Amino acid sequence: MNSSFNLHQFIEARKAALSSGKPLDAVLLELQGGSPLDLLENLGRHFHYPIRWLEGLGKLQVDLNLMPISDCRRFSAAVVMDGNETWLLFSDPVNEELTLWAERHAIPYAQRVLVLQSSLTRLLTDLESTTNALSGVLDEGFAEKQLVDSIEEISLSRIDETSSQVIRLVNSTLYDALGAAASDIHLEATAQGLVVKYRIDGVIVHVASLSGVQFNEQVISRIKVMSELDITERRTPQDGRFKVRIRERDIDFRVSIMPSVFGEDAVIRILDKDHLSSKMAGLTLDYLGFNPEPMAVIRKLAAQPYGMLLITGPTGSGKTTTLYAAITEINDGKSKIITIEDPVEYQVAGVLQIPVNERKGLSFARGLRSILRHDPDKIMVGEIRDGETAQIAIQAALTGHLVFSTIHANNVFDVLGRFEHMGVDPYTFVSALNGIVAQRLVRVYCTVCRGSGCPECRGTGYKGRKAIGECLIMDDEMRDLIASRASIRKIKEAAKERGIQFLRESAEELLRNGLTSQAEIDRVTFARE
Ligand SMILES: [Zn+2]
């Protein structure tokens, strides 16, 4: 088949395929010749759908909860998971019945991806043979789970059964946000209705605008009911949480409701601990995508017998994840590791993790004091944000403990000022300090569209992030400079002599290598002074 697509031939072939029961691609190939891959590319181009060549894509997980096998057969389609993505695979680009089905069954945001019918049939046949073998085992496990678990379960079949449009909307949004690997769901009331946004890879992405003012009140009420909040209270902020079971996992959601001009806004933070813990189990510094140099520095600093390692950066720069990675790497069972965190974000096996509880009087400072009486070797303090915590952390480092912590600052040099501002004597500070790493997460181009935007990246052009780091390592001379309150300019020069790579330089390197855009590096790092 040549590159200009012949619509007339397509329609004839589709008729023939439907009446004969042969796969559409087989009929088209018979008629027009060419290779199956050429055909798929032409179909995708003509009907404006992203395509997938299924052969060799072994890791696709067909989700039969979302689309039962009978419907897969009926529409010659399937819903599959690839990592965090949900795709609706389909082989007939003009099947209106399928479009209706997808709308009814609440997979509003699944990416539609065109595939060849014969490839899809092979995928389903393979699946059926393995599913049948397993079905007995699965049913048993399921029955047991039902008995012990009273948490509300959200599955697509249940979303469909629910008669209330609002409950269906809330449930399908939770379901979809999880599939999109969003960290937060933002529901914003507007003059026209409700806007749904997700935070994905640290950036807000617009998902849907629902017109109808009744929506925002009803949706917010539904979320309040789920979080056991006061439905009648609409003028003051409220915080709550709820838990639901989605895709065989219990997921916690933390809710913040805020009054606004047009009603109330809600932000729902997704706390998917199971998922994070399993991700964290294999979490190492390599996983974060650091360049070799900062990674080697963090490893070296984390392997010291005592002293303090600080990670700095703004909110959402991945500081805590880096600390978890470092702790996971040194967690060999030979030393006692204790953490105090607000909140405990990931559970690390073999590590005693204490959540801060300000209401019950357990602050970072108080928790840290108690930890020191608990015979630790290595301590992680989630964040240093007051002078008291800073002082105790430094004392701990000076008395033979390895202390990890994060602090909110723009770069490694700002950290020095932050500690001084908290009333810490610079001499004591540098005596305890092994090094400071400032980090950022830079979004990198989607590997499918290379930045132009496609369904894979929800039109943003970016998919995934890479960590960049700026490391200030202490040596005697550097300690002297800081303790004697040398100017930041002098300290920077000394750091330069030691080969420090500034954040902006690392960001520019990503740009030069074609991995990200100027706008993205400007978003995460300041232009160099
Ligand atoms: Zn893309």
Coordinates of C-alpha atoms and ligand atoms in Angstrom, one line a residue:
M1 CA 0.0 0.0 0.0
N2 CA 1.4 3.4 -0.8
S3 CA 1.6 6.2 1.7
S4 CA -1.6 8.0 0.7
F5 CA -4.4 6.2 2.4
N6 CA -7.4 5.1 0.3
L7 CA -10.6 5.6 2.4
H8 CA -12.8 4.0 -0.2
Q9 CA -10.7 0.8 -0.1
F10 CA -10.8 0.9 3.7
I11 CA -14.6 1.1 3.9
E12 CA -14.9 -1.8 1.4
A13 CA -12.4 -3.9 3.3
R14 CA -14.2 -3.2 6.6
K15 CA -17.5 -4.4 5.2
A16 CA -15.8 -7.5 3.8
A17 CA -14.1 -8.2 7.2
L18 CA -17.4 -7.8 9.1
S19 CA -19.3 -10.2 6.8
S20 CA -16.5 -12.8 6.5
G21 CA -15.3 -12.6 10.1
K22 CA -11.7 -12.2 8.9
P23 CA -9.4 -9.7 10.8
L24 CA -9.6 -6.2 9.2
D25 CA -5.9 -6.0 8.7
A26 CA -5.8 -9.3 6.9
V27 CA -8.4 -8.2 4.5
L28 CA -6.7 -4.9 3.9
L29 CA -3.3 -6.5 3.3
E30 CA -4.8 -9.0 0.9
L31 CA -6.3 -6.1 -1.0
Q32 CA -3.5 -3.6 -0.9
G33 CA -0.3 -5.5 -0.2
G34 CA 2.6 -4.0 1.8
S35 CA 3.7 -5.0 5.3
P36 CA 1.5 -5.1 8.4
L37 CA 3.6 -2.4 10.1
D38 CA 3.1 -0.1 7.0
L39 CA -0.6 -0.7 7.2
L40 CA -0.7 0.1 10.9
E41 CA 1.3 3.3 10.3
N42 CA -1.0 4.4 7.5
L43 CA -4.1 3.7 9.6
G44 CA -2.8 5.7 12.5
R45 CA -1.8 8.6 10.3
H46 CA -5.1 8.7 8.5
F47 CA -7.4 8.4 11.5
H48 CA -5.1 10.5 13.8
Y49 CA -4.6 7.9 16.5
P50 CA -1.3 6.9 18.2
I51 CA -0.4 3.3 17.2
R52 CA 1.3 0.4 18.9
W53 CA 3.1 -2.5 17.3
L54 CA 2.0 -5.2 19.8
E55 CA 4.5 -7.8 18.8
G56 CA 7.3 -8.0 21.3
L57 CA 5.4 -5.9 23.9
G58 CA 5.3 -8.8 26.4
K59 CA 4.8 -6.7 29.6
L60 CA 1.4 -5.4 28.7
Q61 CA -1.1 -6.2 31.5
V62 CA -4.6 -6.7 30.1
D63 CA -7.1 -5.4 32.7
L64 CA -10.2 -7.6 32.6
N65 CA -11.8 -5.6 35.4
L66 CA -12.0 -2.6 33.1
M67 CA -13.0 -4.5 30.0
P68 CA -14.3 -8.0 30.4
I69 CA -13.0 -10.6 27.9
S70 CA -16.5 -10.8 26.3
D71 CA -16.4 -7.1 25.5
C72 CA -12.8 -7.4 24.3
R73 CA -13.9 -10.0 21.8
R74 CA -17.0 -8.0 20.8
F75 CA -15.3 -4.8 20.1
S76 CA -11.9 -6.3 19.2
A77 CA -10.4 -4.1 21.8
A78 CA -8.7 -4.3 25.3
V79 CA -7.8 -2.1 28.2
V80 CA -4.2 -2.6 29.2
M81 CA -1.8 -1.2 31.7
D82 CA 1.7 -0.4 30.8
G83 CA 3.5 0.8 33.9
N84 CA 1.3 3.6 35.1
E85 CA -0.4 4.2 31.8
T86 CA -3.9 2.9 30.9
W87 CA -4.5 2.3 27.3
L88 CA -7.6 1.4 25.4
L89 CA -6.3 -0.7 22.5
F90 CA -8.6 -1.0 19.6
S91 CA -8.3 -2.2 16.1
D92 CA -11.3 -0.7 14.2
P93 CA -10.8 3.1 14.0
V94 CA -14.5 3.7 13.0
N95 CA -16.3 1.6 15.6
E96 CA -18.8 3.9 17.2
E97 CA -20.2 1.2 19.5
L98 CA -16.8 1.0 21.2
T99 CA -16.7 4.8 21.6
L100 CA -20.1 4.6 23.4
W101 CA -18.9 1.7 25.5
A102 CA -15.8 3.6 26.6
E103 CA -17.9 6.7 27.6
R104 CA -20.4 4.6 29.5
H105 CA -17.8 2.6 31.3
A106 CA -15.9 5.5 32.8
I107 CA -12.5 5.1 31.2
P108 CA -12.8 8.7 30.1
Y109 CA -9.1 9.4 30.2
A110 CA -7.6 6.1 29.0
Q111 CA -5.3 6.7 26.0
R112 CA -6.8 5.3 22.8
V113 CA -4.2 3.4 20.9
L114 CA -4.7 1.8 17.5
V115 CA -3.4 -1.7 17.0
L116 CA -3.8 -4.4 14.3
Q117 CA -6.7 -6.8 14.9
S118 CA -4.7 -9.9 14.4
S119 CA -2.1 -8.8 16.9
L120 CA -4.8 -8.0 19.4
T121 CA -6.5 -11.4 18.8
R122 CA -3.2 -13.1 19.6
L123 CA -2.8 -11.1 22.8
L124 CA -6.3 -12.1 23.9
T125 CA -5.9 -15.7 23.0
D126 CA -2.6 -15.9 25.0
L127 CA -4.4 -14.2 27.9
E128 CA -7.4 -16.5 27.9
S129 CA -5.2 -19.6 28.1
T130 CA -3.3 -18.3 31.1
T131 CA -6.3 -16.8 32.9
N132 CA -8.3 -20.0 32.7
A133 CA -5.5 -21.8 34.4
L134 CA -5.3 -19.3 37.2
S135 CA -9.0 -18.5 37.8
G136 CA -9.6 -21.2 40.4
V137 CA -6.8 -19.9 42.6
L138 CA -7.8 -16.2 42.2
D139 CA -11.4 -16.9 43.2
E140 CA -10.3 -18.5 46.5
G141 CA -8.1 -15.6 47.4
F142 CA -10.7 -13.1 46.5
A143 CA -13.4 -14.7 48.7
E144 CA -11.0 -14.6 51.7
K145 CA -10.2 -11.0 51.1
Q146 CA -13.9 -10.0 51.0
L147 CA -14.4 -11.4 54.5
V148 CA -11.6 -9.5 56.2
D149 CA -12.0 -6.3 54.3
S150 CA -14.8 -3.8 54.8
I151 CA -13.1 -0.9 52.9
E152 CA -15.1 0.4 50.0
E153 CA -13.8 -1.0 46.8
I154 CA -13.7 1.0 43.6
S155 CA -13.6 -1.1 40.5
L156 CA -14.8 -0.2 37.0
S157 CA -17.7 -2.6 37.1
R158 CA -18.9 -1.0 40.3
I159 CA -18.4 2.5 38.9
D160 CA -20.8 1.4 36.2
E161 CA -23.4 0.0 38.6
T162 CA -23.5 3.2 40.6
S163 CA -26.6 5.2 39.6
S164 CA -25.4 8.5 40.9
Q165 CA -23.6 10.5 38.3
V166 CA -21.6 12.3 41.1
I167 CA -20.4 9.2 42.8
R168 CA -19.4 7.8 39.4
L169 CA -17.5 10.9 38.6
V170 CA -15.6 11.0 41.9
N171 CA -14.8 7.3 41.7
S172 CA -13.7 7.3 38.1
T173 CA -11.5 10.4 38.8
L174 CA -9.8 8.6 41.7
Y175 CA -9.4 5.5 39.6
D176 CA -8.0 7.5 36.6
A177 CA -5.7 9.7 38.7
L178 CA -4.1 6.6 40.2
G179 CA -3.5 5.1 36.7
A180 CA -2.0 8.4 35.6
A181 CA 0.5 8.3 38.5
A182 CA -0.7 11.6 39.7
S183 CA 0.4 12.8 43.2
D184 CA -2.6 15.1 43.7
I185 CA -6.0 15.7 42.3
H186 CA -7.2 19.3 42.2
L187 CA -10.9 20.0 42.0
E188 CA -11.5 23.7 41.4
A189 CA -14.8 25.4 41.5
T190 CA -15.3 28.0 38.7
A191 CA -18.2 30.2 37.6
Q192 CA -19.1 27.6 35.0
G193 CA -18.7 24.4 37.0
L194 CA -15.8 22.3 38.0
V195 CA -12.2 21.9 36.7
V196 CA -10.3 18.7 37.3
K197 CA -6.5 18.9 37.3
Y198 CA -3.8 16.4 38.3
R199 CA -0.2 17.0 39.5
I200 CA 2.0 14.7 37.5
D201 CA 5.8 14.8 37.7
G202 CA 5.4 17.9 39.9
V203 CA 3.5 19.9 37.4
I204 CA -0.3 20.6 37.2
V205 CA -2.0 19.1 34.2
H206 CA -5.5 20.1 33.1
V207 CA -7.7 17.0 32.8
A208 CA -11.3 18.0 32.4
S209 CA -13.7 20.9 32.7
L210 CA -17.2 20.0 33.7
S211 CA -19.9 22.6 33.1
G212 CA -22.8 22.8 35.5
V213 CA -22.6 24.7 38.8
Q214 CA -24.4 21.9 40.6
F215 CA -21.3 19.7 40.0
N216 CA -18.9 21.4 42.3
E217 CA -21.1 21.4 45.3
Q218 CA -22.2 17.8 44.8
V219 CA -18.7 16.5 44.1
I220 CA -17.3 18.4 47.2
S221 CA -20.1 17.0 49.3
R222 CA -19.4 13.5 48.2
I223 CA -15.7 13.9 49.0
K224 CA -16.7 15.3 52.5
V225 CA -18.9 12.3 53.1
M226 CA -16.0 10.0 52.1
S227 CA -13.6 11.8 54.5
E228 CA -16.2 12.1 57.3
L229 CA -16.2 15.9 57.2
D230 CA -19.0 18.4 58.0
I231 CA -21.1 18.7 54.8
T232 CA -22.9 21.8 56.1
E233 CA -19.7 23.7 56.8
R234 CA -18.7 25.6 53.6
R235 CA -16.9 28.7 54.9
T236 CA -13.9 27.3 56.7
P237 CA -11.1 25.0 55.5
Q238 CA -11.4 21.4 56.4
D239 CA -8.9 18.5 56.4
G240 CA -9.6 14.8 56.3
R241 CA -8.7 11.5 54.8
F242 CA -10.3 8.4 53.5
K243 CA -9.3 5.1 52.2
V244 CA -10.5 3.0 49.3
R245 CA -9.5 -0.2 47.6
I246 CA -8.5 0.2 44.0
R247 CA -7.0 -2.4 41.8
E248 CA -6.4 -4.8 44.7
R249 CA -4.7 -2.2 46.8
D250 CA -5.7 -0.1 49.7
I251 CA -5.0 3.5 48.9
D252 CA -5.1 6.4 51.4
F253 CA -6.2 9.8 50.3
R254 CA -5.6 13.0 52.2
V255 CA -8.1 15.7 51.6
S256 CA -7.9 19.5 52.0
I257 CA -11.1 21.5 51.3
M258 CA -10.8 25.3 50.9
P259 CA -13.6 27.9 50.5
S260 CA -13.3 30.0 47.4
V261 CA -15.3 32.6 45.5
F262 CA -17.2 30.0 43.5
G263 CA -17.8 27.5 46.3
E264 CA -15.2 25.2 47.5
D265 CA -12.0 23.7 46.1
A266 CA -10.6 20.4 47.1
V267 CA -7.1 18.9 46.8
I268 CA -6.7 15.2 47.2
R269 CA -3.3 13.9 47.9
I270 CA -2.8 10.3 46.8
L271 CA -0.8 8.3 49.4
D272 CA -0.2 5.0 47.7
K273 CA 2.0 3.4 50.3
D274 CA 1.9 -0.1 49.0
H275 CA 3.0 1.1 45.6
L276 CA 5.7 3.3 47.0
S277 CA 7.0 0.7 49.3
S278 CA 7.4 -1.8 46.5
K279 CA 9.0 0.8 44.4
M280 CA 11.2 1.7 47.4
A281 CA 12.3 -1.8 47.9
G282 CA 14.5 -1.6 44.9
L283 CA 15.2 2.1 45.4
T284 CA 18.7 3.1 44.9
L285 CA 20.3 6.3 43.9
D286 CA 20.6 5.1 40.3
Y287 CA 16.8 4.9 40.2
L288 CA 16.5 8.7 40.6
G289 CA 18.5 9.3 37.4
F290 CA 21.3 11.3 39.0
N291 CA 24.5 11.9 37.0
P292 CA 27.4 9.7 38.1
E293 CA 29.2 12.6 39.9
P294 CA 26.5 13.7 42.4
M295 CA 25.5 10.1 42.9
A296 CA 29.1 9.2 43.9
V297 CA 29.2 12.1 46.3
I298 CA 25.9 11.2 48.0
R299 CA 27.1 7.6 48.3
K300 CA 30.4 8.6 49.8
L301 CA 28.7 11.0 52.3
A302 CA 26.1 8.4 53.2
A303 CA 28.8 5.8 54.0
Q304 CA 30.7 8.0 56.5
P305 CA 30.7 6.7 60.1
Y306 CA 29.3 9.9 61.6
G307 CA 28.6 13.5 60.8
M308 CA 25.7 15.2 58.9
L309 CA 24.5 15.0 55.3
L310 CA 22.0 17.6 54.2
I311 CA 19.9 17.5 51.1
T312 CA 18.3 20.8 50.1
G313 CA 15.9 22.1 47.5
P314 CA 12.4 23.5 47.3
T315 CA 9.2 21.5 47.9
G316 CA 8.8 18.7 45.3
S317 CA 12.5 18.6 44.4
G318 CA 12.8 15.0 45.6
K319 CA 14.9 15.6 48.7
T320 CA 13.2 12.9 50.8
T321 CA 13.3 10.3 48.0
T322 CA 17.1 10.8 47.8
L323 CA 17.4 10.3 51.6
Y324 CA 15.3 7.2 51.4
A325 CA 17.5 5.9 48.5
A326 CA 20.6 6.6 50.5
I327 CA 19.1 4.8 53.6
T328 CA 18.0 1.9 51.5
E329 CA 21.5 1.5 50.2
I330 CA 23.2 1.6 53.6
N331 CA 20.5 -0.5 55.3
D332 CA 22.5 -3.7 55.7
G333 CA 21.0 -4.8 59.0
K334 CA 24.3 -4.2 60.8
S335 CA 23.4 -0.8 62.3
K336 CA 20.4 0.6 64.0
I337 CA 18.6 3.1 61.7
I338 CA 15.9 5.4 63.1
T339 CA 13.9 8.0 61.3
I340 CA 11.5 10.8 62.4
E341 CA 9.3 12.0 59.6
D342 CA 6.3 14.2 58.8
P343 CA 4.6 12.1 57.6
V344 CA 6.2 8.6 57.1
E345 CA 6.0 8.5 53.3
Y346 CA 7.6 5.2 52.5
Q347 CA 8.0 2.2 54.8
V348 CA 11.6 0.8 54.8
A349 CA 12.0 -2.7 56.1
G350 CA 14.3 -3.0 59.1
V351 CA 14.2 0.7 59.9
L352 CA 12.3 2.2 62.9
Q353 CA 10.2 5.0 61.5
I354 CA 8.5 7.5 63.8
P355 CA 5.8 9.9 62.6
V356 CA 5.8 13.4 63.9
N357 CA 2.6 14.2 65.8
E358 CA 2.5 17.9 66.7
R359 CA -1.0 17.6 68.2
K360 CA 0.2 15.0 70.7
G361 CA 3.4 17.0 71.3
L362 CA 5.7 14.8 69.3
S363 CA 7.7 17.4 67.3
F364 CA 10.9 16.8 65.3
A365 CA 12.9 18.1 68.2
R366 CA 11.3 16.0 70.9
G367 CA 11.2 12.9 68.7
L368 CA 14.9 13.4 67.9
R369 CA 15.8 13.6 71.7
S370 CA 13.9 10.4 72.3
I371 CA 15.6 8.7 69.4
L372 CA 19.0 9.5 70.8
R373 CA 18.1 7.5 73.9
H374 CA 17.2 4.6 71.7
D375 CA 20.8 3.7 70.8
P376 CA 20.8 4.5 67.1
D377 CA 23.7 4.5 64.7
K378 CA 22.1 6.4 61.9
I379 CA 19.3 8.9 62.1
M380 CA 17.1 10.5 59.5
V381 CA 15.3 13.7 60.4
G382 CA 12.7 14.4 57.8
E383 CA 13.3 18.1 57.8
I384 CA 15.2 20.6 59.9
R385 CA 12.9 23.7 60.1
D386 CA 13.7 25.2 63.6
G387 CA 16.7 26.0 65.7
E388 CA 16.0 23.4 68.3
T389 CA 15.9 20.5 65.9
A390 CA 19.0 21.9 64.2
Q391 CA 20.9 22.0 67.5
I392 CA 20.0 18.5 68.5
A393 CA 20.8 17.1 65.0
I394 CA 24.2 18.7 65.1
Q395 CA 24.9 17.4 68.6
A396 CA 23.9 13.9 67.5
A397 CA 26.3 14.2 64.5
L398 CA 29.1 15.4 66.8
T399 CA 28.6 12.5 69.3
G400 CA 29.2 9.8 66.7
H401 CA 26.0 9.4 64.8
L402 CA 25.4 9.7 61.1
V403 CA 22.6 12.1 60.6
F404 CA 20.6 12.6 57.4
S405 CA 18.2 15.5 56.9
T406 CA 16.7 17.9 54.5
I407 CA 16.4 21.6 54.7
H408 CA 14.4 24.0 52.6
A409 CA 16.8 26.3 50.6
N410 CA 17.6 27.2 47.0
N411 CA 21.2 26.0 46.8
V412 CA 24.0 24.6 48.9
F413 CA 25.2 28.1 49.8
D414 CA 21.8 29.3 51.1
V415 CA 21.9 26.5 53.6
L416 CA 24.8 28.1 55.4
G417 CA 22.6 31.3 55.9
R418 CA 19.6 29.2 57.0
F419 CA 21.5 27.6 59.8
E420 CA 23.0 30.9 60.9
H421 CA 19.5 32.4 60.9
M422 CA 18.3 29.5 63.1
G423 CA 20.9 30.6 65.7
V424 CA 23.4 27.8 65.0
D425 CA 27.1 28.8 65.5
P426 CA 28.9 28.3 62.1
Y427 CA 31.9 26.6 63.8
T428 CA 29.8 24.0 65.5
F429 CA 27.8 23.6 62.3
V430 CA 30.7 22.8 60.0
S431 CA 32.4 20.6 62.6
A432 CA 29.3 18.3 62.3
L433 CA 28.8 18.7 58.6
N434 CA 30.1 16.2 56.0
G435 CA 28.4 17.8 53.0
I436 CA 25.4 19.4 51.4
V437 CA 23.6 18.4 48.2
A438 CA 21.1 20.7 46.5
Q439 CA 18.8 18.9 44.0
R440 CA 16.1 19.5 41.5
L441 CA 13.9 17.2 39.4
V442 CA 13.9 18.2 35.8
R443 CA 11.2 16.8 33.5
V444 CA 12.6 15.1 30.5
Y445 CA 11.0 14.8 27.0
C446 CA 8.6 12.0 26.4
T447 CA 10.4 9.3 24.5
V448 CA 7.4 8.7 22.2
C449 CA 6.9 12.2 20.8
R450 CA 10.2 13.8 21.8
G451 CA 8.5 16.8 23.2
S452 CA 5.8 17.7 20.7
G453 CA 3.0 16.2 22.9
C454 CA 1.1 13.0 22.4
P455 CA -1.4 10.9 24.4
E456 CA 1.4 9.0 26.0
C457 CA 2.5 12.2 27.9
R458 CA -1.0 13.7 28.0
G459 CA 0.0 16.3 25.5
T460 CA 2.7 17.8 27.8
G461 CA 5.7 16.6 25.8
Y462 CA 7.4 15.5 29.0
K463 CA 7.4 12.0 30.7
G464 CA 9.5 11.2 33.8
R465 CA 12.1 13.2 35.6
K466 CA 15.8 13.2 36.1
A467 CA 17.6 14.4 39.2
I468 CA 20.4 17.0 39.1
G469 CA 22.6 17.7 42.0
E470 CA 25.0 20.4 43.3
C471 CA 27.4 19.1 46.0
L472 CA 29.4 21.0 48.5
I473 CA 31.8 18.7 50.3
M474 CA 33.5 19.7 53.5
D475 CA 37.3 19.6 53.9
D476 CA 39.4 21.4 56.5
E477 CA 39.9 24.5 54.3
M478 CA 36.2 24.8 53.5
R479 CA 35.3 24.4 57.2
D480 CA 37.7 27.2 58.1
L481 CA 36.2 29.5 55.4
I482 CA 32.6 28.9 56.6
A483 CA 33.5 29.0 60.4
S484 CA 35.3 32.3 59.9
R485 CA 32.2 33.7 58.2
A486 CA 33.9 34.2 54.8
S487 CA 31.7 35.8 52.1
I488 CA 29.5 33.5 50.0
R489 CA 31.5 34.7 47.0
K490 CA 34.7 33.4 48.5
I491 CA 33.1 30.1 49.5
K492 CA 31.7 29.7 46.0
E493 CA 35.1 30.3 44.5
A494 CA 36.7 27.7 46.8
A495 CA 33.9 25.3 45.8
K496 CA 34.6 26.0 42.1
E497 CA 38.3 25.2 42.6
R498 CA 37.2 21.9 43.9
G499 CA 35.2 21.3 40.8
I500 CA 31.6 21.9 42.0
Q501 CA 29.0 21.7 39.2
F502 CA 26.2 24.2 39.9
L503 CA 22.6 23.2 39.4
R504 CA 22.2 25.5 36.5
E505 CA 25.2 23.9 34.8
S506 CA 23.8 20.4 35.2
A507 CA 20.4 21.7 33.9
E508 CA 22.1 23.2 30.8
E509 CA 23.9 19.9 30.2
L510 CA 20.5 18.2 30.0
L511 CA 19.4 20.9 27.5
R512 CA 22.5 20.4 25.4
N513 CA 21.9 16.7 25.3
G514 CA 18.4 17.4 23.9
L515 CA 16.7 15.8 26.9
T516 CA 14.7 18.8 28.0
S517 CA 13.7 22.3 27.1
Q518 CA 14.9 25.8 27.9
A519 CA 11.5 26.5 29.6
E520 CA 11.9 23.5 31.8
I521 CA 15.4 24.3 33.0
D522 CA 14.2 27.9 33.6
R523 CA 11.3 26.6 35.7
V524 CA 13.5 24.5 38.0
T525 CA 16.7 26.6 38.2
F526 CA 17.6 30.2 38.2
A527 CA 19.6 31.6 35.3
R528 CA 23.2 31.8 36.5
E529 CA 24.1 35.1 38.2
Ligands
ZN1 ZN 4.6 12.4 24.2

